[in-house]
Coordinates of C-alpha atoms in Angstrom, one line a residue:
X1 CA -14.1 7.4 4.8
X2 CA -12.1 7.6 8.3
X3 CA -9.1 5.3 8.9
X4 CA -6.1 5.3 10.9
X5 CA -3.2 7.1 10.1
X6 CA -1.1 3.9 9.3
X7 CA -3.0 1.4 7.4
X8 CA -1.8 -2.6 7.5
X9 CA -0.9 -4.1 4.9
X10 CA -2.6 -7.5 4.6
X11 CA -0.5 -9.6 1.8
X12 CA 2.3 -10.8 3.6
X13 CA 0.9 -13.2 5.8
X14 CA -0.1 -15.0 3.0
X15 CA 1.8 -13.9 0.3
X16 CA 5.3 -12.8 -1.6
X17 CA 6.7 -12.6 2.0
X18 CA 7.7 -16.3 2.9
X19 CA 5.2 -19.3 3.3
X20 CA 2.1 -17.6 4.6
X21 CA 1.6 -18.4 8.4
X22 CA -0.4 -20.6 10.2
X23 CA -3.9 -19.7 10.3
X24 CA -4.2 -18.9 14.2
X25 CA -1.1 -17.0 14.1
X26 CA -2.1 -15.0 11.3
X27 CA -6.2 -14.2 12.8
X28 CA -3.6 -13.5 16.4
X29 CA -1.9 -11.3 14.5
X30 CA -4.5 -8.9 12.7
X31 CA -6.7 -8.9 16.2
X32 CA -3.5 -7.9 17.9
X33 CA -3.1 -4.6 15.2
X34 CA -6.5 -3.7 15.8
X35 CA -6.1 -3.5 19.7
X36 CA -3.0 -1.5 18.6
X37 CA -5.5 0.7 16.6
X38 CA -5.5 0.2 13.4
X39 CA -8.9 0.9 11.6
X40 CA -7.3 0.0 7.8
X41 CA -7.2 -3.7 6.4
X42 CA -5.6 -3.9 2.8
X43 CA -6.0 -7.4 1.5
X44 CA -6.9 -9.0 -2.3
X45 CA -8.5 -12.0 -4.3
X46 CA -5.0 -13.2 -5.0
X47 CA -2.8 -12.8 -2.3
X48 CA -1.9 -16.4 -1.6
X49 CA -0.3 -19.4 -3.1
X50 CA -0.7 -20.9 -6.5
X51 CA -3.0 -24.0 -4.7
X52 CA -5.1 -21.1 -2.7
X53 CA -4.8 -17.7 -4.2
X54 CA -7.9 -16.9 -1.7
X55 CA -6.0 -17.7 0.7
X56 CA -5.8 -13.7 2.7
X57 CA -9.0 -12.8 2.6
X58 CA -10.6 -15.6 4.1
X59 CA -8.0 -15.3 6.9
X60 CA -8.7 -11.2 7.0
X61 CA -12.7 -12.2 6.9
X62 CA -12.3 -14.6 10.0
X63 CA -10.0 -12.4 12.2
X64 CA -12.3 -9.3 11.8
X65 CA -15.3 -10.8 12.1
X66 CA -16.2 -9.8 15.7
X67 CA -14.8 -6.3 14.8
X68 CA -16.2 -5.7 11.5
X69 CA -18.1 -2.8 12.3
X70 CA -15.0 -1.0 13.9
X71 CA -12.5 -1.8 10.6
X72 CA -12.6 -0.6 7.4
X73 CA -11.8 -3.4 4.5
X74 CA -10.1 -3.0 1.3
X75 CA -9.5 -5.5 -1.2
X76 CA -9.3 -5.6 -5.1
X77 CA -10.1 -7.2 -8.4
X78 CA -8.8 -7.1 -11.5
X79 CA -6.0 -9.6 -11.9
X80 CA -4.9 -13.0 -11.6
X81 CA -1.1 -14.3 -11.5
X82 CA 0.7 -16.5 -14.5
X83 CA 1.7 -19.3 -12.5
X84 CA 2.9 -21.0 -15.5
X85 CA 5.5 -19.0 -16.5
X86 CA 7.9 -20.4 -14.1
X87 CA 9.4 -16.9 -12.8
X88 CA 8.9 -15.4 -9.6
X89 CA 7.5 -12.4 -9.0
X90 CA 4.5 -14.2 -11.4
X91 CA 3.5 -12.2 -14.7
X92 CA 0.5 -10.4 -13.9
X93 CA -2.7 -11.2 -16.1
X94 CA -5.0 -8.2 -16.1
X95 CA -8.9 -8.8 -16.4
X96 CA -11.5 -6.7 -15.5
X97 CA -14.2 -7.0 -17.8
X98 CA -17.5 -6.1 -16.0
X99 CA -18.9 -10.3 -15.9
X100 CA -15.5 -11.1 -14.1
X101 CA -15.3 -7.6 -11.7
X102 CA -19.1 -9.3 -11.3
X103 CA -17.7 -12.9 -10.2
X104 CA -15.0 -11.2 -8.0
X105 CA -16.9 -9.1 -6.0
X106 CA -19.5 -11.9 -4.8
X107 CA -16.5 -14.1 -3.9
X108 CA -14.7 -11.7 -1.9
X109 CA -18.0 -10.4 -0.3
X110 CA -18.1 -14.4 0.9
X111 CA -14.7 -15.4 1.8
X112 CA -14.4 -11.7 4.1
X113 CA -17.6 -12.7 5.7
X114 CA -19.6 -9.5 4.8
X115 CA -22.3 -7.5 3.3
X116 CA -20.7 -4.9 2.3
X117 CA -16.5 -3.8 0.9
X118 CA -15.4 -0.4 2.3
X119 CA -13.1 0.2 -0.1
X120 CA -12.6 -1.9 -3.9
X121 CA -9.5 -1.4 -6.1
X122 CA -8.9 -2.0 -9.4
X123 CA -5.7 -3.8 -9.0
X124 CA -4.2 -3.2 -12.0
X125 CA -5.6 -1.2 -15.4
X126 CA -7.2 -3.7 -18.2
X127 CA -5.7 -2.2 -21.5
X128 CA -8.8 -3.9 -23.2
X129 CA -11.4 -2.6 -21.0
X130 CA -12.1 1.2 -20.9
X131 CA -11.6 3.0 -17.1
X132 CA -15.6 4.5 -18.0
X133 CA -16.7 0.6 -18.0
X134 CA -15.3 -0.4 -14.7
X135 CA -16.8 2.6 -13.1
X136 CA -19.5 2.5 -14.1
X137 CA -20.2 -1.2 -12.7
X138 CA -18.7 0.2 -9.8
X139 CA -21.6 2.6 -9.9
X140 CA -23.8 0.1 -9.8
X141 CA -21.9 -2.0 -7.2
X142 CA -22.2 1.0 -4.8
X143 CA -26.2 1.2 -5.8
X144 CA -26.6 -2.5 -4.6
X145 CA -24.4 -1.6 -1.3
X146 CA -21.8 -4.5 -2.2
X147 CA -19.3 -1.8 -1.9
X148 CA -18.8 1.8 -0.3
X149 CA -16.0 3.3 -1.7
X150 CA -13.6 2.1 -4.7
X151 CA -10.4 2.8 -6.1
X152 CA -7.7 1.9 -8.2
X153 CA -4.2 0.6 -8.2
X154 CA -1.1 1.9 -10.3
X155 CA -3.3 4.5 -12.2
X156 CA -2.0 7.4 -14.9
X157 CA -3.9 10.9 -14.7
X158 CA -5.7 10.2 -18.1
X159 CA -7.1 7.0 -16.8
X160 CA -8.0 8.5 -13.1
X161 CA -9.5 11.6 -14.7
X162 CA -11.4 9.2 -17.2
X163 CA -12.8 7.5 -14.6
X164 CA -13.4 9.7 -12.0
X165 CA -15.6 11.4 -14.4
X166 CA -18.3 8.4 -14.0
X167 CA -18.1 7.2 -10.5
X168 CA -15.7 9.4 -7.8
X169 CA -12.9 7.5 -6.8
X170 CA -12.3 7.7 -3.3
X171 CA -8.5 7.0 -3.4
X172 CA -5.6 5.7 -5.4
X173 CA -3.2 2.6 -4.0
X174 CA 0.1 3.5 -5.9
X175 CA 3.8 2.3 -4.7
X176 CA 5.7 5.3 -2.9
X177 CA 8.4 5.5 -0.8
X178 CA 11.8 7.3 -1.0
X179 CA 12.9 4.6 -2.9
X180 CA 9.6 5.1 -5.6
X181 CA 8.9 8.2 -6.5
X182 CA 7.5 8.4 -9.9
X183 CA 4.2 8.7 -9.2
X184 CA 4.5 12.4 -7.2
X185 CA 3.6 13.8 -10.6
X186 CA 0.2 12.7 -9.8
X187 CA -0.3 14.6 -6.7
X188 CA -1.5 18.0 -8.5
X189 CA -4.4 15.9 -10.3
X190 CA -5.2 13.7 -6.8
X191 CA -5.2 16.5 -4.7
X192 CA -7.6 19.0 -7.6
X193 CA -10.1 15.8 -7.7
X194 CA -10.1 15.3 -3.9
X195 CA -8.6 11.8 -4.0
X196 CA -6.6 9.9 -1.6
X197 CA -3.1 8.3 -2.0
X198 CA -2.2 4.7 -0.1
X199 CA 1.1 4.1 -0.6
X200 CA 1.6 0.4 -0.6
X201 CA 5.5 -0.8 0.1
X202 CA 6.1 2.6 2.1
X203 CA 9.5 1.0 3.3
X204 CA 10.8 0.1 -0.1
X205 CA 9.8 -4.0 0.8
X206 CA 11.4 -3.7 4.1
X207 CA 14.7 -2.1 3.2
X208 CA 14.1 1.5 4.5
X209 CA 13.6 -0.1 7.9
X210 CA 17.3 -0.4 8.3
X211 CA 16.9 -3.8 9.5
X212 CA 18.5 -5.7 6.2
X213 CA 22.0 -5.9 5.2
X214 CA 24.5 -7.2 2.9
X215 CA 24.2 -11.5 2.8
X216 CA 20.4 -11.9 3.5
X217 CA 18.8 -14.9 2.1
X218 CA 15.5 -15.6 0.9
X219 CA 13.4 -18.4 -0.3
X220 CA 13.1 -18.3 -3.7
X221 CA 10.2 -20.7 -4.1
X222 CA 8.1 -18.1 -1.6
X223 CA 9.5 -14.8 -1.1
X224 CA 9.7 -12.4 -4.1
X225 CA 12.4 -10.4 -1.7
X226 CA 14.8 -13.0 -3.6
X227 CA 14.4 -11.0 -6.9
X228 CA 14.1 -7.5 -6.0
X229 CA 16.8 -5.9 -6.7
X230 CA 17.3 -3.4 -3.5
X231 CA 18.3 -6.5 -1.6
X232 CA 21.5 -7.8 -3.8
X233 CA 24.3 -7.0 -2.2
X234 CA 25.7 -4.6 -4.8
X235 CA 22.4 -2.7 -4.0
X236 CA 23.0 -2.8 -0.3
X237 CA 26.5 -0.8 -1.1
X238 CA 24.5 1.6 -3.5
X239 CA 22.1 2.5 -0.9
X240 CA 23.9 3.1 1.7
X241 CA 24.2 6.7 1.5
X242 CA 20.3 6.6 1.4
X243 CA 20.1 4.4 4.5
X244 CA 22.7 6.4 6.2
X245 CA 20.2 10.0 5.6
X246 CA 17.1 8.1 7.1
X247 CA 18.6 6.8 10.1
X248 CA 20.3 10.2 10.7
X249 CA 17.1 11.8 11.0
X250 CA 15.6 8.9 12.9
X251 CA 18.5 9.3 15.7
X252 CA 17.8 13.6 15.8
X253 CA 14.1 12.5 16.5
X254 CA 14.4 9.6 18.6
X255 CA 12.3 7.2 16.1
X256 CA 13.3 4.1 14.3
X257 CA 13.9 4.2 10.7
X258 CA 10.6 3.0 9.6
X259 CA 8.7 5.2 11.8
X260 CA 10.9 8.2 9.8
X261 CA 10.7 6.7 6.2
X262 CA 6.7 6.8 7.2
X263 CA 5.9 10.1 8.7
X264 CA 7.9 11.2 5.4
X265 CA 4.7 10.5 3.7
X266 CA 2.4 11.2 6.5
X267 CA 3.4 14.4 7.3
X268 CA 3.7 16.5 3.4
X269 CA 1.1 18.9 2.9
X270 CA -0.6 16.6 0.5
X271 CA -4.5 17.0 0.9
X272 CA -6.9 14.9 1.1
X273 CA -3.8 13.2 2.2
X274 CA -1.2 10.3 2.0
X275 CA -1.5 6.8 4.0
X276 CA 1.0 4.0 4.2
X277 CA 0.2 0.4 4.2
X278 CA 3.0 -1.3 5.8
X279 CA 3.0 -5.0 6.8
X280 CA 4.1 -7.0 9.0
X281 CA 4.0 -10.4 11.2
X282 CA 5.3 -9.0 14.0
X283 CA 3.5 -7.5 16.6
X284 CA 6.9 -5.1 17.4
X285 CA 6.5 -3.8 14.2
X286 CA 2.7 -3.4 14.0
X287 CA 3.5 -1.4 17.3
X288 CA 6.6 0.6 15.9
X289 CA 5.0 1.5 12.5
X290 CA 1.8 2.5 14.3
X291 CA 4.0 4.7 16.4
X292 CA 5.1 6.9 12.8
X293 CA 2.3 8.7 13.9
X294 CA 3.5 10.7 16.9
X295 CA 6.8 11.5 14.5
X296 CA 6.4 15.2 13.6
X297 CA 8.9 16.0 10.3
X298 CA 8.4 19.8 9.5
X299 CA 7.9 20.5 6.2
X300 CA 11.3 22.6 6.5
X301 CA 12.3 18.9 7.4
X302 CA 10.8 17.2 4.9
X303 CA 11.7 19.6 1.7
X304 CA 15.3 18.8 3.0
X305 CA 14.7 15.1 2.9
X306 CA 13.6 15.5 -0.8
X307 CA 15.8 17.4 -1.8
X308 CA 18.7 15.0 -0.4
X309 CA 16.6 12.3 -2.0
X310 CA 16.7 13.6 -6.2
X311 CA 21.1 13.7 -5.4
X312 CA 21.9 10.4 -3.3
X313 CA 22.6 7.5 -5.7
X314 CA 20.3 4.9 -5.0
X315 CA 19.4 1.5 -6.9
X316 CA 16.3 0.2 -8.6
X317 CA 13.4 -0.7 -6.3
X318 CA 11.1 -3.3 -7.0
X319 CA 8.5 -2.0 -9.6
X320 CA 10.6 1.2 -10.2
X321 CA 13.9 1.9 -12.1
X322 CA 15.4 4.6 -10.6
X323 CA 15.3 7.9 -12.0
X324 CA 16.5 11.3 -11.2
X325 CA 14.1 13.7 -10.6
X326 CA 14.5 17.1 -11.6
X327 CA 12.9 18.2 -8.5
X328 CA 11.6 17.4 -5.2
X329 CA 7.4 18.2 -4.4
X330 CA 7.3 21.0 -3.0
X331 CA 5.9 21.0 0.6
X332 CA 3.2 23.9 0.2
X333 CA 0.8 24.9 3.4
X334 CA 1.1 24.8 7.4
X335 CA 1.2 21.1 8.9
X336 CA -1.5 19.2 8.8
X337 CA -4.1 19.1 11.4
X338 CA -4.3 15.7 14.0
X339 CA -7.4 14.9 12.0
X340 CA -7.1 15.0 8.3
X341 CA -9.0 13.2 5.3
X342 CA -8.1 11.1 2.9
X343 CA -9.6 8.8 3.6
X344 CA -9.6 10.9 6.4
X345 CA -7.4 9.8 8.6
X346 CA -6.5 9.9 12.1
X347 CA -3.5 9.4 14.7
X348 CA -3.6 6.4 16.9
X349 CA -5.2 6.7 20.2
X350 CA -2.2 6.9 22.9

């Protein structure tokens, strides 16, 4: 499975990120990131509102309709938000019994307007339905051509291994960014199985981009950036030291901090290999992000960084409390190639 070096992130034009935006804008928007060049669509069944949780992947089937044989789609299955519980971020429910992966699949196949799914996550693990279940109706999912590829989200080694042991999983969608960390225990068993990591919120939600400070305001009826608890102001002191380290390195290479904070993770000797799924409205950052790419960190570079990163105080990120770790990955090999699979995936054209 080939993709671009940068995926895009599909949820926050519909979802968690303000009130989703008008259709046009957002079908503008996604045709406008694949002239830019990326091949990588990330969407799911429920990123959108309460009244239309379907709401991004019918817009993600209608924008890359008339390029649907140059794109790869992902999307996922598995859980469904508690609307009634009157908090935001919503409770996840987690469901993935094979009758409702069954019922998901055939809607999504509709809404994205096509025959086939590149690439199908498990969302989030059912703790009452075994990881040898779901693949192997994912097994039979790929046999009927519905899907190409699947994965699955926020996974632990035993469940992975478990899994993997029925159907391959092509890659793994975990959280990871300097902020998030946790999950670089897994590495040893993705890389021995020949699995892929995308790292969804690669810029912490936005704050590694250096572009939020102390003050900010956001709509707590739509945006979940209103809870997360990098943003409070008493966060925006802790992490300033952090901030301060990725925009250092930014200035010696000419970059922006989000283009740093992504070849981070682009550019570790991690095989098959490590891609980011950042989003965006904005067609400045679809450009910028894109542009991580042509950032070369040495792994000299990079062992630095993580080495900074277990020391600097930092706050809890979203989905993470923050924890010391005893040490960083260890960068191990020569840099990687232009090429390289993961998903194998490739640099932008320039």
């Amino acid at each position: 499975m080939e993709v671009s070096a940068a995926g895009f992130g599909c949820m926050g034009m519909s979802h968690a990120y303000g009130a989703p935006v008008p259709e046009e804008e957002g079908i503008k928007g996604l045709r406008e990131a694949v002239e830019i060049g990326y091949t990588f669509f990330d969407t799911a069944e429920i990123y959108g509102t309460p009244d239309d949780p379907f709401m991004n992947e019918r817009l993600v089937g209608k924008a890359l309709a008339p390029v649907r044989d140059q794109v790869k789609i992902a999307t996922k299955f598995g859980i469904r938000f508690d609307t009634s519980s009157g908090t935001v971020p919503y409770p996840l429910v987690m469901d993935s019994t094979p009758e409702r992966i069954r019922e998901s699949v055939e809607g999504s196949l509709k809404r994205l307007n096509t025959d086939h799914i590149d690439l199908y996550y498990q969302h989030r693990i059912d703790p009452a339905t075994e990881p040898e279940v779901v693949a192997g109706v994912m097994a039979d999912l790929m046999k009927e051509g519905k899907i190409l590829h699947w994965g699955i989200s926020q996974v632990d080694e035993d469940y992975l291994r478990r899994a993997h042991a029925v159907c391959p999983v092509t890659a793994v969608e975990n959280r990871y960014s300097m902020m998030a960390r946790n999950y670089e225990s897994l590495f040893p068993t993705l890389e021995e199985l020949g699995v892929g990591l995308v790292a969804f919120s690669p810029l912490a939600n936005g704050l590694l981009s250096g572009k939020y400070g102390k003050g900010m305001q956001f709509d707590k009826s739509t945006d979940y950036r209103s809870a997360m608890p990098q943003f409070s102001d008493e966060a925006m002191d802790k992490n300033q030291a952090l901030l301060d380290l990725v925009h250092e390195v930014a200035r010696r290479h000419n970059a922006t901090d989000a283009q740093v904070s992504l070849a981070w993770m682009m550019d570790r000797a991690f095989k098959p290999g490590i891609v980011p799924i950042p989003g965006t409205r904005k067609p400045q950052r679809m450009r910028e992000n894109a542009a991580a790419s042509d950032v070369s960190l040495s792994l000299d570079e990079i062992a630095a960084i993580d080495a900074a990163l277990d020391q600097i105080p930092m706050s809890d990120v979203f989905g993470q409390k923050n924890q010391r770790l005893p040490q960083g990955l260890p960068c191990r090999g020569p840099r990687l190639p232009l090429c390289r699979s993961i998903l194998h995936s490739c640099h932008f054209p320039r």
